[in-house]
XYZ file of C-alpha atoms in Angstrom:
270
model
C 0.000 0.000 0.000
C 1.225 3.463 -0.741
C 1.859 6.250 1.780
C 0.424 9.753 1.354
C 2.800 12.510 2.248
C 1.419 16.028 2.713
C 3.917 18.741 1.984
C 3.188 22.008 3.795
C 4.428 25.437 2.920
C 6.749 26.554 5.759
C 5.335 29.377 7.888
C 6.816 32.857 7.773
C 6.241 34.634 11.069
C 5.374 38.320 11.100
C 3.246 40.738 13.116
C 2.418 44.387 13.568
C 1.441 46.348 16.670
C -0.033 49.747 17.412
C 3.114 50.702 19.317
C 4.389 52.992 20.570
C 1.963 52.155 23.310
C 1.066 53.676 26.638
C 1.505 52.254 30.099
C -1.623 50.610 31.490
C -3.307 50.629 28.078
C -3.754 47.663 25.759
C -1.324 47.247 22.867
C -2.868 45.301 20.002
C -0.628 42.725 18.285
C -1.872 41.712 14.841
C -0.664 38.502 13.286
C 0.688 39.024 9.761
C 2.284 35.590 9.274
C 2.101 33.567 6.085
C 0.972 29.977 6.693
C -0.330 26.955 4.826
C -4.117 26.778 4.820
C -3.933 22.965 5.169
C -2.119 23.158 8.495
C -3.339 23.786 12.028
C -1.335 26.797 13.071
C 0.047 27.238 16.588
C 0.925 30.739 17.756
C 3.258 31.407 20.660
C 3.720 35.020 21.779
C 6.107 36.432 24.352
C 5.800 40.129 25.164
C 9.161 40.767 26.814
C 7.789 41.453 30.285
C 6.964 37.876 31.234
C 3.587 37.874 29.529
C 2.650 35.192 26.978
C -0.296 34.332 24.724
C -1.415 31.664 22.271
C -4.050 33.814 20.558
C -3.698 34.606 16.892
C -3.805 38.394 17.436
C -3.650 39.161 21.153
C -3.725 42.360 23.216
C -1.284 43.002 26.025
C -0.977 45.712 28.696
C 2.434 46.953 29.838
C 2.769 48.629 33.219
C 6.208 50.220 32.821
C 7.591 52.636 30.255
C 10.508 51.147 28.311
C 11.348 49.223 25.146
C 10.290 45.565 25.197
C 11.345 42.740 22.865
C 8.128 41.038 21.731
C 8.340 37.851 19.687
C 6.020 35.526 17.787
C 6.775 31.854 17.018
C 4.584 30.157 14.420
C 4.451 26.381 14.009
C 2.140 23.631 12.761
C 0.405 21.273 15.151
C 1.873 17.743 14.928
C 4.683 18.831 12.623
C 8.213 19.086 13.922
C 10.967 21.145 12.443
C 8.577 23.416 10.574
C 8.373 26.741 12.374
C 9.478 30.342 12.230
C 9.770 33.198 14.654
C 10.198 36.940 14.580
C 11.016 39.540 17.244
C 10.372 43.275 17.237
C 10.943 46.133 19.666
C 7.819 47.545 21.240
C 8.230 50.991 22.775
C 6.001 51.874 25.725
C 5.717 55.424 27.030
C 4.197 56.814 30.204
C 1.143 58.970 29.532
C 1.046 62.550 30.800
C -1.454 62.644 33.658
C -3.457 65.841 34.193
C -3.540 67.499 37.598
C -6.537 69.662 38.506
C -5.795 72.897 40.374
C -8.508 74.962 42.048
C -8.835 78.500 43.337
C -10.683 77.224 46.428
C -11.231 73.807 48.010
C -14.689 74.838 49.212
C -17.220 77.519 48.346
C -20.719 78.742 49.125
C -23.511 76.876 47.281
C -23.951 79.635 44.681
C -20.285 80.645 44.473
C -18.183 79.548 41.494
C -14.542 78.489 41.691
C -12.058 78.016 38.855
C -10.649 74.591 38.012
C -7.630 74.442 35.721
C -5.261 71.940 34.130
C -1.723 72.965 33.164
C 0.161 71.556 30.201
C -0.596 70.841 26.564
C -2.882 67.972 25.536
C -4.179 66.777 22.191
C -7.652 66.736 23.733
C -9.170 67.673 27.087
C -12.761 67.134 28.249
C -14.296 67.919 31.626
C -17.141 65.935 33.145
C -19.424 68.928 32.528
C -18.542 68.716 28.794
C -16.266 71.780 28.820
C -13.152 71.487 26.653
C -11.105 74.471 27.858
C -8.171 74.210 30.257
C -9.988 76.474 32.761
C -13.599 76.019 33.830
C -15.923 77.739 36.336
C -17.888 75.351 38.553
C -20.152 75.299 41.590
C -19.460 72.920 44.502
C -19.454 69.252 43.443
C -17.230 66.490 42.082
C -15.582 66.979 38.694
C -13.203 64.960 36.534
C -11.127 65.675 33.459
C -10.070 63.245 30.732
C -7.092 63.991 28.504
C -5.152 62.545 25.597
C -1.496 63.579 25.293
C 0.694 63.987 22.230
C 1.496 60.245 22.222
C -2.176 59.300 22.295
C -2.043 58.243 25.934
C -5.150 58.783 28.053
C -5.102 60.476 31.439
C -7.652 61.449 34.071
C -7.960 63.329 37.347
C -10.825 64.113 39.736
C -11.514 66.752 42.366
C -14.298 67.530 44.833
C -15.200 71.094 45.782
C -16.926 71.031 49.160
C -20.049 73.129 49.651
C -20.030 75.454 52.638
C -23.182 75.806 54.707
C -25.344 78.734 53.652
C -27.473 80.696 56.143
C -31.275 80.650 55.987
C -32.416 84.168 56.789
C -35.884 84.982 58.123
C -37.117 88.558 58.524
C -40.201 90.507 59.564
C -41.578 94.012 60.179
C -43.745 94.824 63.231
C -46.050 96.412 62.414
C -45.937 95.873 58.675
C -48.223 98.887 58.116
C -47.575 102.210 59.837
C -48.794 105.769 59.641
C -46.531 108.405 58.135
C -43.841 109.383 60.609
C -44.308 106.222 62.672
C -41.726 103.509 63.304
C -41.685 99.805 62.418
C -39.422 97.317 64.148
C -37.491 95.216 61.619
C -36.066 91.892 62.741
C -33.844 89.267 61.058
C -32.383 85.956 62.198
C -30.496 82.951 60.828
C -27.117 84.577 60.134
C -24.197 86.091 62.051
C -24.048 89.573 60.552
C -26.659 91.651 58.723
C -26.867 94.517 56.261
C -30.166 96.252 55.484
C -30.963 98.269 52.359
C -31.987 101.005 51.796
C -30.250 102.375 54.881
C -31.490 105.975 54.799
C -34.632 105.446 56.900
C -33.054 102.997 59.394
C -31.495 103.815 62.746
C -28.764 101.178 62.232
C -28.636 99.125 59.019
C -25.870 96.824 60.320
C -27.783 95.071 63.124
C -30.398 92.337 63.171
C -33.131 94.595 64.614
C -33.091 98.123 63.177
C -35.993 100.530 63.479
C -37.470 101.805 60.226
C -39.106 105.203 59.782
C -39.877 105.415 56.074
C -41.734 108.365 54.579
C -43.364 106.119 51.998
C -43.979 102.431 51.447
C -40.527 100.819 51.290
C -39.155 97.384 50.512
C -36.187 96.602 52.739
C -33.685 93.916 51.791
C -31.663 92.216 54.501
C -28.479 90.334 53.572
C -27.358 87.858 56.209
C -23.813 86.445 56.273
C -22.586 83.495 58.326
C -19.127 82.595 59.635
C -18.271 80.814 56.347
C -18.882 84.018 54.405
C -22.022 82.690 52.718
C -25.041 84.936 52.191
C -28.809 84.749 52.081
C -31.235 87.631 51.545
C -34.904 88.398 52.101
C -37.238 91.310 51.400
C -39.561 92.934 53.950
C -42.176 95.527 52.985
C -43.198 98.327 55.334
C -46.387 99.976 54.095
C -46.933 103.638 54.956
C -50.610 104.632 55.153
C -51.784 108.274 55.168
C -49.647 111.399 55.481
C -47.709 112.839 58.378
C -49.879 114.076 61.253
C -52.969 112.773 59.482
C -54.695 110.015 61.476
C -55.647 106.904 59.559
C -58.966 106.771 61.482
C -61.122 108.832 63.866
C -62.615 107.407 67.038
C -64.245 110.190 69.071
C -64.925 107.917 72.010
C -63.067 109.922 74.639
C -60.122 107.529 74.987
C -57.606 110.174 73.958
C -56.609 108.414 70.708
C -57.717 110.121 67.487
C -60.661 111.850 69.186
C -59.916 115.230 67.571
C -58.301 116.247 64.283
C -56.955 119.767 64.243
C -56.907 121.095 60.686
C -54.303 123.786 60.070
C -54.555 126.123 57.136
C -52.644 129.165 55.924
C -54.444 132.244 54.708
C -54.082 132.692 50.997
C -55.225 136.150 49.859
C -55.756 134.825 46.356
C -58.423 132.374 47.509
């Protein structure tokens, strides 16, 4: 009986990679070997850092920046003495990592701070979708993702703490006065106070000033706490009537608004 001998075309090992690569990012190795379609091909990769693979086109992650000697050996299953190998240098670089700087580590709830990243990057994107190196933000947690000139990705994150804001309450007693009368203003919830407008107040820098407006006036009180945060509230004092003109008459003998003395000047033209 005759013997069948299969003659296989010897393999020629070859590969490409997307190096230079970045530390802690996958480098893709693509098999480019020439083999016989009738054979069962065996691939044996070594990546130069102790890593190995038997995949046809594997991915490998390097953790240090240097030049590695990666090699591929190609053989046929069950066939001895029919193999080839190739080795190539794979350069790995360390990516430039961004570092977020801030003008303040904490701020009032409605107070913006500036976050910034120094250096030059091929692309830069903040978690709020901004793409500039500087960005204005309110308190919260923010991150930035970058790609450097070598195509290496980087990221950093920062949290801006929110200070406690005061909650100001305010009132006027009474809220409606006659012209020339006084209303007691009162505010609470903060550490220091400033009232506006100040012209008709005895002291606009205290919690309880007295107001003597000549007309209906809206007073605004701005309260500030120890953290420097503010809250404000409006109080309206309504002025009814005119000076020395009673808002009502009650001739009941109790001494209040029993008599209204009308004063007039003589006008010879009348």
